[in-house]
């Protein structure tokens, strides 16, 4: 058997008897939603280190576990702590958790992250719904022998972010009174923030936000036929767009400041995602 698929199967075997329900939504908690899970009664939790072969996050402040809770009545599996490519993992390991949540039964993937904004009006704290992405600067998670069990060799990427889910997010944001911008997310490899000219390049390419995650996850999910949506918390303007250097603390502080409104929107949106 293909080693990537074999590892996924092993992880699936390790978790499947521990699920309190079949999740409908898989939610990846990025910076800005770190305490999101604390708002709900947990039905179960599976620390990543208890899953054999599972990649464990090395970023300070990123906890690593799956959490299971009803979010506004909708059975949801949350990833508290994602795995980033810059930590040194293969792309197939980076997206393994996404694939695993699909095997758990989740049909919808809700991605969140912190990102640098490329439009001046996105100054600190805006929320941006992802309408499309540029993943050309990181290796494809689909590279290597195709896993036929998961999806096709040459998957279409014309609609990675589900149109109906985008409409649901727009509507929910309006109803919740949470301003929601829209734009294209570009994934760089990190871990360094961009140079001013890399930011200029990203803007020329049509990106509205830059970050170090998410697009590869969306790609793997699309390959498996999941419906995907995503929201970026714009924690800062891209390097060179202001005269101040970037740092992780500032990113975290802005993310924390926005977390109340972010959580409100995500909760209300998931509430609308039941069957
Ligand atoms: N660049 C890349 N990743 C980020 C940024 C940024 O400016 N802000 C938060 N995550």
PDB file of C-alpha atoms and ligand atoms in Angstrom:
ATOM      1  CA  UNK A   1       0.000   0.000   0.000  1.00  0.00           C
ATOM      2  CA  UNK A   2       1.116   3.592  -0.592  1.00  0.00           C
ATOM      3  CA  UNK A   3       2.908   4.755   2.606  1.00  0.00           C
ATOM      4  CA  UNK A   4       0.968   8.036   2.758  1.00  0.00           C
ATOM      5  CA  UNK A   5      -2.339   6.196   2.549  1.00  0.00           C
ATOM      6  CA  UNK A   6      -1.144   3.546   4.975  1.00  0.00           C
ATOM      7  CA  UNK A   7      -0.287   6.198   7.572  1.00  0.00           C
ATOM      8  CA  UNK A   8      -3.679   7.824   7.085  1.00  0.00           C
ATOM      9  CA  UNK A   9      -5.384   4.455   7.573  1.00  0.00           C
ATOM     10  CA  UNK A  10      -3.379   3.845  10.762  1.00  0.00           C
ATOM     11  CA  UNK A  11      -4.422   7.242  12.131  1.00  0.00           C
ATOM     12  CA  UNK A  12      -8.027   6.542  11.199  1.00  0.00           C
ATOM     13  CA  UNK A  13      -7.931   3.201  13.046  1.00  0.00           C
ATOM     14  CA  UNK A  14      -6.499   4.952  16.118  1.00  0.00           C
ATOM     15  CA  UNK A  15      -9.249   7.576  16.355  1.00  0.00           C
ATOM     16  CA  UNK A  16     -12.360   5.930  15.024  1.00  0.00           C
ATOM     17  CA  UNK A  17     -13.473   4.322  18.293  1.00  0.00           C
ATOM     18  CA  UNK A  18     -12.954   7.585  20.169  1.00  0.00           C
ATOM     19  CA  UNK A  19     -15.355   9.795  18.183  1.00  0.00           C
ATOM     20  CA  UNK A  20     -18.414  10.893  20.176  1.00  0.00           C
ATOM     21  CA  UNK A  21     -20.314  11.508  16.926  1.00  0.00           C
ATOM     22  CA  UNK A  22     -19.850  11.710  13.183  1.00  0.00           C
ATOM     23  CA  UNK A  23     -18.729  15.294  12.643  1.00  0.00           C
ATOM     24  CA  UNK A  24     -20.402  17.306   9.921  1.00  0.00           C
ATOM     25  CA  UNK A  25     -18.010  20.246   9.991  1.00  0.00           C
ATOM     26  CA  UNK A  26     -14.214  20.176  10.367  1.00  0.00           C
ATOM     27  CA  UNK A  27     -12.953  23.493  11.728  1.00  0.00           C
ATOM     28  CA  UNK A  28      -9.282  24.459  11.709  1.00  0.00           C
ATOM     29  CA  UNK A  29      -8.625  26.984  14.466  1.00  0.00           C
ATOM     30  CA  UNK A  30      -6.011  29.487  13.353  1.00  0.00           C
ATOM     31  CA  UNK A  31      -4.526  32.312  15.392  1.00  0.00           C
ATOM     32  CA  UNK A  32      -7.468  34.424  16.442  1.00  0.00           C
ATOM     33  CA  UNK A  33      -9.632  31.458  17.337  1.00  0.00           C
ATOM     34  CA  UNK A  34      -7.258  29.953  19.883  1.00  0.00           C
ATOM     35  CA  UNK A  35      -9.836  30.069  22.692  1.00  0.00           C
ATOM     36  CA  UNK A  36     -12.809  29.327  20.465  1.00  0.00           C
ATOM     37  CA  UNK A  37     -13.184  25.801  21.794  1.00  0.00           C
ATOM     38  CA  UNK A  38     -13.575  27.081  25.370  1.00  0.00           C
ATOM     39  CA  UNK A  39     -17.023  28.409  24.421  1.00  0.00           C
ATOM     40  CA  UNK A  40     -18.484  24.938  23.984  1.00  0.00           C
ATOM     41  CA  UNK A  41     -18.996  21.816  26.008  1.00  0.00           C
ATOM     42  CA  UNK A  42     -16.426  19.292  24.810  1.00  0.00           C
ATOM     43  CA  UNK A  43     -17.737  15.841  23.993  1.00  0.00           C
ATOM     44  CA  UNK A  44     -14.253  14.399  23.459  1.00  0.00           C
ATOM     45  CA  UNK A  45     -10.658  15.380  22.888  1.00  0.00           C
ATOM     46  CA  UNK A  46      -7.858  13.479  21.158  1.00  0.00           C
ATOM     47  CA  UNK A  47      -4.316  14.851  21.660  1.00  0.00           C
ATOM     48  CA  UNK A  48      -2.272  14.487  18.494  1.00  0.00           C
ATOM     49  CA  UNK A  49       0.514  12.671  20.307  1.00  0.00           C
ATOM     50  CA  UNK A  50      -1.895   9.820  21.040  1.00  0.00           C
ATOM     51  CA  UNK A  51      -2.297   9.163  17.299  1.00  0.00           C
ATOM     52  CA  UNK A  52       0.600   7.041  15.991  1.00  0.00           C
ATOM     53  CA  UNK A  53       2.534   8.773  13.198  1.00  0.00           C
ATOM     54  CA  UNK A  54       0.525  11.975  13.483  1.00  0.00           C
ATOM     55  CA  UNK A  55       2.556  15.177  12.921  1.00  0.00           C
ATOM     56  CA  UNK A  56       2.789  17.208  16.139  1.00  0.00           C
ATOM     57  CA  UNK A  57       3.016  21.028  15.977  1.00  0.00           C
ATOM     58  CA  UNK A  58       6.211  22.643  17.241  1.00  0.00           C
ATOM     59  CA  UNK A  59       5.038  26.284  17.270  1.00  0.00           C
ATOM     60  CA  UNK A  60       4.897  27.847  20.752  1.00  0.00           C
ATOM     61  CA  UNK A  61       1.301  28.615  21.682  1.00  0.00           C
ATOM     62  CA  UNK A  62      -0.125  26.076  19.229  1.00  0.00           C
ATOM     63  CA  UNK A  63      -1.747  23.275  21.171  1.00  0.00           C
ATOM     64  CA  UNK A  64      -2.224  20.031  19.353  1.00  0.00           C
ATOM     65  CA  UNK A  65      -5.482  18.131  19.645  1.00  0.00           C
ATOM     66  CA  UNK A  66      -8.772  17.325  18.006  1.00  0.00           C
ATOM     67  CA  UNK A  67     -11.760  18.607  19.952  1.00  0.00           C
ATOM     68  CA  UNK A  68     -15.324  17.481  19.426  1.00  0.00           C
ATOM     69  CA  UNK A  69     -18.276  19.688  20.272  1.00  0.00           C
ATOM     70  CA  UNK A  70     -21.725  20.682  19.059  1.00  0.00           C
ATOM     71  CA  UNK A  71     -21.322  24.208  17.703  1.00  0.00           C
ATOM     72  CA  UNK A  72     -24.769  25.762  17.634  1.00  0.00           C
ATOM     73  CA  UNK A  73     -26.110  22.206  17.461  1.00  0.00           C
ATOM     74  CA  UNK A  74     -23.871  21.078  14.592  1.00  0.00           C
ATOM     75  CA  UNK A  75     -21.432  18.212  15.338  1.00  0.00           C
ATOM     76  CA  UNK A  76     -17.992  19.670  14.759  1.00  0.00           C
ATOM     77  CA  UNK A  77     -14.432  18.399  14.970  1.00  0.00           C
ATOM     78  CA  UNK A  78     -11.936  21.172  15.634  1.00  0.00           C
ATOM     79  CA  UNK A  79      -8.207  21.162  15.098  1.00  0.00           C
ATOM     80  CA  UNK A  80      -6.634  23.098  17.922  1.00  0.00           C
ATOM     81  CA  UNK A  81      -3.146  23.547  16.493  1.00  0.00           C
ATOM     82  CA  UNK A  82      -2.425  22.938  12.830  1.00  0.00           C
ATOM     83  CA  UNK A  83       0.726  21.632  11.228  1.00  0.00           C
ATOM     84  CA  UNK A  84       2.714  24.078   9.090  1.00  0.00           C
ATOM     85  CA  UNK A  85       5.007  23.304   6.182  1.00  0.00           C
ATOM     86  CA  UNK A  86       7.736  25.553   7.671  1.00  0.00           C
ATOM     87  CA  UNK A  87       8.023  23.213  10.644  1.00  0.00           C
ATOM     88  CA  UNK A  88       9.771  20.801   8.328  1.00  0.00           C
ATOM     89  CA  UNK A  89       7.066  18.261   7.562  1.00  0.00           C
ATOM     90  CA  UNK A  90       6.344  16.864   4.130  1.00  0.00           C
ATOM     91  CA  UNK A  91       3.277  18.396   2.549  1.00  0.00           C
ATOM     92  CA  UNK A  92       1.557  15.020   2.803  1.00  0.00           C
ATOM     93  CA  UNK A  93       1.971  15.211   6.609  1.00  0.00           C
ATOM     94  CA  UNK A  94       0.795  18.815   6.668  1.00  0.00           C
ATOM     95  CA  UNK A  95      -2.530  17.808   5.105  1.00  0.00           C
ATOM     96  CA  UNK A  96      -2.882  14.452   6.876  1.00  0.00           C
ATOM     97  CA  UNK A  97      -5.126  15.947   9.607  1.00  0.00           C
ATOM     98  CA  UNK A  98      -7.471  17.367   6.961  1.00  0.00           C
ATOM     99  CA  UNK A  99      -7.717  14.009   5.245  1.00  0.00           C
ATOM    100  CA  UNK A 100      -8.283  12.320   8.576  1.00  0.00           C
ATOM    101  CA  UNK A 101     -11.191  14.638   9.434  1.00  0.00           C
ATOM    102  CA  UNK A 102     -12.779  13.727   6.108  1.00  0.00           C
ATOM    103  CA  UNK A 103     -12.406  10.039   6.994  1.00  0.00           C
ATOM    104  CA  UNK A 104     -14.079  10.838  10.342  1.00  0.00           C
ATOM    105  CA  UNK A 105     -17.078  11.856   8.248  1.00  0.00           C
ATOM    106  CA  UNK A 106     -16.790  15.652   7.962  1.00  0.00           C
ATOM    107  CA  UNK A 107     -18.204  16.942   4.694  1.00  0.00           C
ATOM    108  CA  UNK A 108     -17.435  20.613   5.221  1.00  0.00           C
ATOM    109  CA  UNK A 109     -13.996  22.075   5.942  1.00  0.00           C
ATOM    110  CA  UNK A 110     -13.956  25.497   7.598  1.00  0.00           C
ATOM    111  CA  UNK A 111     -10.436  26.981   7.506  1.00  0.00           C
ATOM    112  CA  UNK A 112      -9.286  29.942   9.571  1.00  0.00           C
ATOM    113  CA  UNK A 113      -5.910  31.626   9.826  1.00  0.00           C
ATOM    114  CA  UNK A 114      -4.020  34.802  10.560  1.00  0.00           C
ATOM    115  CA  UNK A 115      -2.724  36.616   7.507  1.00  0.00           C
ATOM    116  CA  UNK A 116      -1.017  39.758   6.327  1.00  0.00           C
ATOM    117  CA  UNK A 117      -3.341  42.120   4.453  1.00  0.00           C
ATOM    118  CA  UNK A 118      -2.350  43.439   1.046  1.00  0.00           C
ATOM    119  CA  UNK A 119      -4.973  46.144   0.789  1.00  0.00           C
ATOM    120  CA  UNK A 120      -4.464  49.337   2.805  1.00  0.00           C
ATOM    121  CA  UNK A 121      -8.084  49.266   3.996  1.00  0.00           C
ATOM    122  CA  UNK A 122      -7.358  45.912   5.705  1.00  0.00           C
ATOM    123  CA  UNK A 123      -5.303  47.608   8.442  1.00  0.00           C
ATOM    124  CA  UNK A 124      -5.148  45.482  11.623  1.00  0.00           C
ATOM    125  CA  UNK A 125      -8.145  43.402  12.511  1.00  0.00           C
ATOM    126  CA  UNK A 126     -10.225  42.930   9.364  1.00  0.00           C
ATOM    127  CA  UNK A 127     -11.821  39.563   8.625  1.00  0.00           C
ATOM    128  CA  UNK A 128     -11.535  38.374   5.029  1.00  0.00           C
ATOM    129  CA  UNK A 129     -13.499  35.529   3.494  1.00  0.00           C
ATOM    130  CA  UNK A 130     -11.250  33.566   1.146  1.00  0.00           C
ATOM    131  CA  UNK A 131     -12.740  33.383  -2.362  1.00  0.00           C
ATOM    132  CA  UNK A 132      -9.756  31.705  -4.035  1.00  0.00           C
ATOM    133  CA  UNK A 133      -6.098  31.017  -3.372  1.00  0.00           C
ATOM    134  CA  UNK A 134      -2.640  30.992  -4.953  1.00  0.00           C
ATOM    135  CA  UNK A 135      -0.674  27.929  -3.857  1.00  0.00           C
ATOM    136  CA  UNK A 136       2.056  28.051  -6.484  1.00  0.00           C
ATOM    137  CA  UNK A 137       4.837  28.991  -4.024  1.00  0.00           C
ATOM    138  CA  UNK A 138       4.630  25.815  -1.935  1.00  0.00           C
ATOM    139  CA  UNK A 139       4.853  22.172  -3.039  1.00  0.00           C
ATOM    140  CA  UNK A 140       1.547  20.522  -3.863  1.00  0.00           C
ATOM    141  CA  UNK A 141       0.183  18.168  -1.183  1.00  0.00           C
ATOM    142  CA  UNK A 142      -1.009  16.013  -4.096  1.00  0.00           C
ATOM    143  CA  UNK A 143       2.501  15.406  -5.440  1.00  0.00           C
ATOM    144  CA  UNK A 144       3.513  11.759  -5.707  1.00  0.00           C
ATOM    145  CA  UNK A 145       1.497   8.682  -6.523  1.00  0.00           C
ATOM    146  CA  UNK A 146      -2.175   9.649  -6.599  1.00  0.00           C
ATOM    147  CA  UNK A 147      -4.255   8.230  -3.759  1.00  0.00           C
ATOM    148  CA  UNK A 148      -7.120   6.932  -5.871  1.00  0.00           C
ATOM    149  CA  UNK A 149      -9.083   6.092  -2.719  1.00  0.00           C
ATOM    150  CA  UNK A 150      -9.208   9.808  -1.937  1.00  0.00           C
ATOM    151  CA  UNK A 151      -9.601  11.505  -5.301  1.00  0.00           C
ATOM    152  CA  UNK A 152      -8.613  11.871  -8.900  1.00  0.00           C
ATOM    153  CA  UNK A 153      -5.086  12.451 -10.303  1.00  0.00           C
ATOM    154  CA  UNK A 154      -5.864  15.825 -11.887  1.00  0.00           C
ATOM    155  CA  UNK A 155      -8.476  17.484  -9.712  1.00  0.00           C
ATOM    156  CA  UNK A 156     -10.311  20.565 -10.930  1.00  0.00           C
ATOM    157  CA  UNK A 157      -9.579  23.641  -8.785  1.00  0.00           C
ATOM    158  CA  UNK A 158     -12.015  26.089 -10.390  1.00  0.00           C
ATOM    159  CA  UNK A 159     -14.159  26.294  -7.266  1.00  0.00           C
ATOM    160  CA  UNK A 160     -12.074  25.316  -4.242  1.00  0.00           C
ATOM    161  CA  UNK A 161     -14.091  27.590  -1.931  1.00  0.00           C
ATOM    162  CA  UNK A 162     -17.696  26.445  -2.187  1.00  0.00           C
ATOM    163  CA  UNK A 163     -19.993  29.072  -3.665  1.00  0.00           C
ATOM    164  CA  UNK A 164     -22.952  28.246  -1.424  1.00  0.00           C
ATOM    165  CA  UNK A 165     -20.779  28.356   1.694  1.00  0.00           C
ATOM    166  CA  UNK A 166     -19.456  31.744   0.593  1.00  0.00           C
ATOM    167  CA  UNK A 167     -23.023  32.966   0.289  1.00  0.00           C
ATOM    168  CA  UNK A 168     -23.818  31.511   3.727  1.00  0.00           C
ATOM    169  CA  UNK A 169     -20.841  33.363   5.234  1.00  0.00           C
ATOM    170  CA  UNK A 170     -21.844  36.653   3.590  1.00  0.00           C
ATOM    171  CA  UNK A 171     -25.394  36.303   4.856  1.00  0.00           C
ATOM    172  CA  UNK A 172     -24.359  35.285   8.369  1.00  0.00           C
ATOM    173  CA  UNK A 173     -21.852  38.132   8.605  1.00  0.00           C
ATOM    174  CA  UNK A 174     -24.591  40.588   7.642  1.00  0.00           C
ATOM    175  CA  UNK A 175     -27.013  39.122  10.188  1.00  0.00           C
ATOM    176  CA  UNK A 176     -24.368  39.086  12.936  1.00  0.00           C
ATOM    177  CA  UNK A 177     -23.228  42.639  12.205  1.00  0.00           C
ATOM    178  CA  UNK A 178     -19.642  41.484  11.636  1.00  0.00           C
ATOM    179  CA  UNK A 179     -17.928  43.223   8.691  1.00  0.00           C
ATOM    180  CA  UNK A 180     -16.516  40.629   6.297  1.00  0.00           C
ATOM    181  CA  UNK A 181     -14.207  41.549   3.429  1.00  0.00           C
ATOM    182  CA  UNK A 182     -13.447  39.115   0.591  1.00  0.00           C
ATOM    183  CA  UNK A 183     -10.316  38.249  -1.285  1.00  0.00           C
ATOM    184  CA  UNK A 184      -7.647  35.903  -2.561  1.00  0.00           C
ATOM    185  CA  UNK A 185      -5.196  34.244  -0.159  1.00  0.00           C
ATOM    186  CA  UNK A 186      -1.647  33.498  -1.216  1.00  0.00           C
ATOM    187  CA  UNK A 187       0.392  30.900   0.671  1.00  0.00           C
ATOM    188  CA  UNK A 188       4.133  31.381   1.042  1.00  0.00           C
ATOM    189  CA  UNK A 189       6.347  28.793   2.688  1.00  0.00           C
ATOM    190  CA  UNK A 190       7.472  30.890   5.656  1.00  0.00           C
ATOM    191  CA  UNK A 191       8.643  30.899   8.408  1.00  0.00           C
ATOM    192  CA  UNK A 192      10.142  34.310   7.632  1.00  0.00           C
ATOM    193  CA  UNK A 193       7.683  37.052   6.903  1.00  0.00           C
ATOM    194  CA  UNK A 194       7.869  38.384   3.355  1.00  0.00           C
ATOM    195  CA  UNK A 195      10.228  41.056   2.067  1.00  0.00           C
ATOM    196  CA  UNK A 196       8.646  44.274   0.775  1.00  0.00           C
ATOM    197  CA  UNK A 197       9.180  43.091  -2.803  1.00  0.00           C
ATOM    198  CA  UNK A 198       7.619  39.719  -2.173  1.00  0.00           C
ATOM    199  CA  UNK A 199       4.599  41.598  -0.888  1.00  0.00           C
ATOM    200  CA  UNK A 200       4.659  43.778  -4.013  1.00  0.00           C
ATOM    201  CA  UNK A 201       4.809  40.629  -6.151  1.00  0.00           C
ATOM    202  CA  UNK A 202       1.877  39.079  -4.280  1.00  0.00           C
ATOM    203  CA  UNK A 203      -0.181  42.224  -4.855  1.00  0.00           C
ATOM    204  CA  UNK A 204       0.714  42.212  -8.565  1.00  0.00           C
ATOM    205  CA  UNK A 205      -0.433  38.606  -8.758  1.00  0.00           C
ATOM    206  CA  UNK A 206      -3.848  39.591  -7.472  1.00  0.00           C
ATOM    207  CA  UNK A 207      -3.572  38.395  -3.877  1.00  0.00           C
ATOM    208  CA  UNK A 208      -5.353  40.252  -1.080  1.00  0.00           C
ATOM    209  CA  UNK A 209      -3.722  38.425   1.843  1.00  0.00           C
ATOM    210  CA  UNK A 210      -0.574  36.393   2.474  1.00  0.00           C
ATOM    211  CA  UNK A 211       0.053  33.637   4.985  1.00  0.00           C
ATOM    212  CA  UNK A 212       1.871  30.394   5.672  1.00  0.00           C
ATOM    213  CA  UNK A 213      -0.923  27.810   5.742  1.00  0.00           C
ATOM    214  CA  UNK A 214      -4.408  27.018   4.480  1.00  0.00           C
ATOM    215  CA  UNK A 215      -4.137  26.857   0.679  1.00  0.00           C
ATOM    216  CA  UNK A 216      -2.491  23.422   0.771  1.00  0.00           C
ATOM    217  CA  UNK A 217      -5.197  22.228   3.182  1.00  0.00           C
ATOM    218  CA  UNK A 218      -7.943  23.544   0.925  1.00  0.00           C
ATOM    219  CA  UNK A 219      -6.320  21.787  -2.020  1.00  0.00           C
ATOM    220  CA  UNK A 220      -6.200  18.412  -0.252  1.00  0.00           C
ATOM    221  CA  UNK A 221      -9.817  18.841   0.872  1.00  0.00           C
ATOM    222  CA  UNK A 222     -10.945  19.722  -2.631  1.00  0.00           C
ATOM    223  CA  UNK A 223      -9.153  16.630  -3.941  1.00  0.00           C
ATOM    224  CA  UNK A 224     -11.306  14.546  -1.554  1.00  0.00           C
ATOM    225  CA  UNK A 225     -14.522  16.288  -2.533  1.00  0.00           C
ATOM    226  CA  UNK A 226     -15.024  18.268   0.670  1.00  0.00           C
ATOM    227  CA  UNK A 227     -16.888  21.553   0.565  1.00  0.00           C
ATOM    228  CA  UNK A 228     -14.445  24.223   1.741  1.00  0.00           C
ATOM    229  CA  UNK A 229     -14.748  27.727   3.140  1.00  0.00           C
ATOM    230  CA  UNK A 230     -12.241  29.955   4.897  1.00  0.00           C
ATOM    231  CA  UNK A 231     -11.757  33.206   6.754  1.00  0.00           C
ATOM    232  CA  UNK A 232      -8.483  35.062   7.329  1.00  0.00           C
ATOM    233  CA  UNK A 233      -7.992  37.287  10.314  1.00  0.00           C
ATOM    234  CA  UNK A 234      -5.884  40.123   8.908  1.00  0.00           C
ATOM    235  CA  UNK A 235      -3.513  40.840  11.761  1.00  0.00           C
ATOM    236  CA  UNK A 236      -1.196  43.302   9.999  1.00  0.00           C
ATOM    237  CA  UNK A 237      -0.500  44.925   6.665  1.00  0.00           C
ATOM    238  CA  UNK A 238       2.032  43.167   4.439  1.00  0.00           C
ATOM    239  CA  UNK A 239       5.704  43.928   4.952  1.00  0.00           C
ATOM    240  CA  UNK A 240       6.672  47.273   3.433  1.00  0.00           C
ATOM    241  CA  UNK A 241       3.114  48.618   3.424  1.00  0.00           C
ATOM    242  CA  UNK A 242       3.861  50.406   6.704  1.00  0.00           C
ATOM    243  CA  UNK A 243       7.218  51.553   7.998  1.00  0.00           C
ATOM    244  CA  UNK A 244       7.171  49.145  10.946  1.00  0.00           C
ATOM    245  CA  UNK A 245       8.811  45.693  11.005  1.00  0.00           C
ATOM    246  CA  UNK A 246       6.563  42.649  11.545  1.00  0.00           C
ATOM    247  CA  UNK A 247       6.670  40.418  14.569  1.00  0.00           C
ATOM    248  CA  UNK A 248       4.787  37.398  15.822  1.00  0.00           C
ATOM    249  CA  UNK A 249       3.690  39.124  19.056  1.00  0.00           C
ATOM    250  CA  UNK A 250       1.890  41.851  17.156  1.00  0.00           C
ATOM    251  CA  UNK A 251       0.210  39.263  14.953  1.00  0.00           C
ATOM    252  CA  UNK A 252      -0.934  37.376  18.066  1.00  0.00           C
ATOM    253  CA  UNK A 253      -2.120  40.546  19.836  1.00  0.00           C
ATOM    254  CA  UNK A 254      -4.263  41.651  16.896  1.00  0.00           C
ATOM    255  CA  UNK A 255      -5.633  38.139  16.529  1.00  0.00           C
ATOM    256  CA  UNK A 256      -6.603  38.136  20.217  1.00  0.00           C
ATOM    257  CA  UNK A 257      -8.286  41.531  19.886  1.00  0.00           C
ATOM    258  CA  UNK A 258     -10.465  40.294  17.010  1.00  0.00           C
ATOM    259  CA  UNK A 259     -11.239  36.909  18.524  1.00  0.00           C
ATOM    260  CA  UNK A 260     -14.658  37.839  19.989  1.00  0.00           C
ATOM    261  CA  UNK A 261     -16.119  38.977  16.690  1.00  0.00           C
ATOM    262  CA  UNK A 262     -14.378  36.177  14.783  1.00  0.00           C
ATOM    263  CA  UNK A 263     -15.836  33.566  17.134  1.00  0.00           C
ATOM    264  CA  UNK A 264     -19.303  35.074  16.889  1.00  0.00           C
ATOM    265  CA  UNK A 265     -19.250  34.875  13.092  1.00  0.00           C
ATOM    266  CA  UNK A 266     -17.808  31.358  12.932  1.00  0.00           C
ATOM    267  CA  UNK A 267     -20.320  30.051  15.499  1.00  0.00           C
ATOM    268  CA  UNK A 268     -23.292  31.571  13.689  1.00  0.00           C
ATOM    269  CA  UNK A 269     -22.047  30.282  10.334  1.00  0.00           C
ATOM    270  CA  UNK A 270     -21.513  26.711  11.556  1.00  0.00           C
ATOM    271  CA  UNK A 271     -24.997  26.875  13.084  1.00  0.00           C
ATOM    272  CA  UNK A 272     -26.278  27.254   9.509  1.00  0.00           C
ATOM    273  CA  UNK A 273     -24.272  24.305   8.219  1.00  0.00           C
ATOM    274  CA  UNK A 274     -26.395  21.490   9.636  1.00  0.00           C
ATOM    275  CA  UNK A 275     -28.070  19.123   7.154  1.00  0.00           C
TER     276      UNK A 275
HETATM  277  N1  LIG B   1       2.771  37.253   6.285  1.00  0.00           N
HETATM  278  C1  LIG B   1       2.661  35.916   6.377  1.00  0.00           C
HETATM  279  N2  LIG B   1       1.968  35.312   7.325  1.00  0.00           N
HETATM  280  C2  LIG B   1       1.320  36.088   8.217  1.00  0.00           C
HETATM  281  C3  LIG B   1       1.391  37.480   8.179  1.00  0.00           C
HETATM  282  C4  LIG B   1       2.172  38.106   7.154  1.00  0.00           C
HETATM  283  O1  LIG B   1       2.266  39.336   7.038  1.00  0.00           O
HETATM  284  N3  LIG B   1       0.644  37.936   9.208  1.00  0.00           N
HETATM  285  C5  LIG B   1       0.134  36.854   9.848  1.00  0.00           C
HETATM  286  N4  LIG B   1       0.547  35.728   9.254  1.00  0.00           N
END
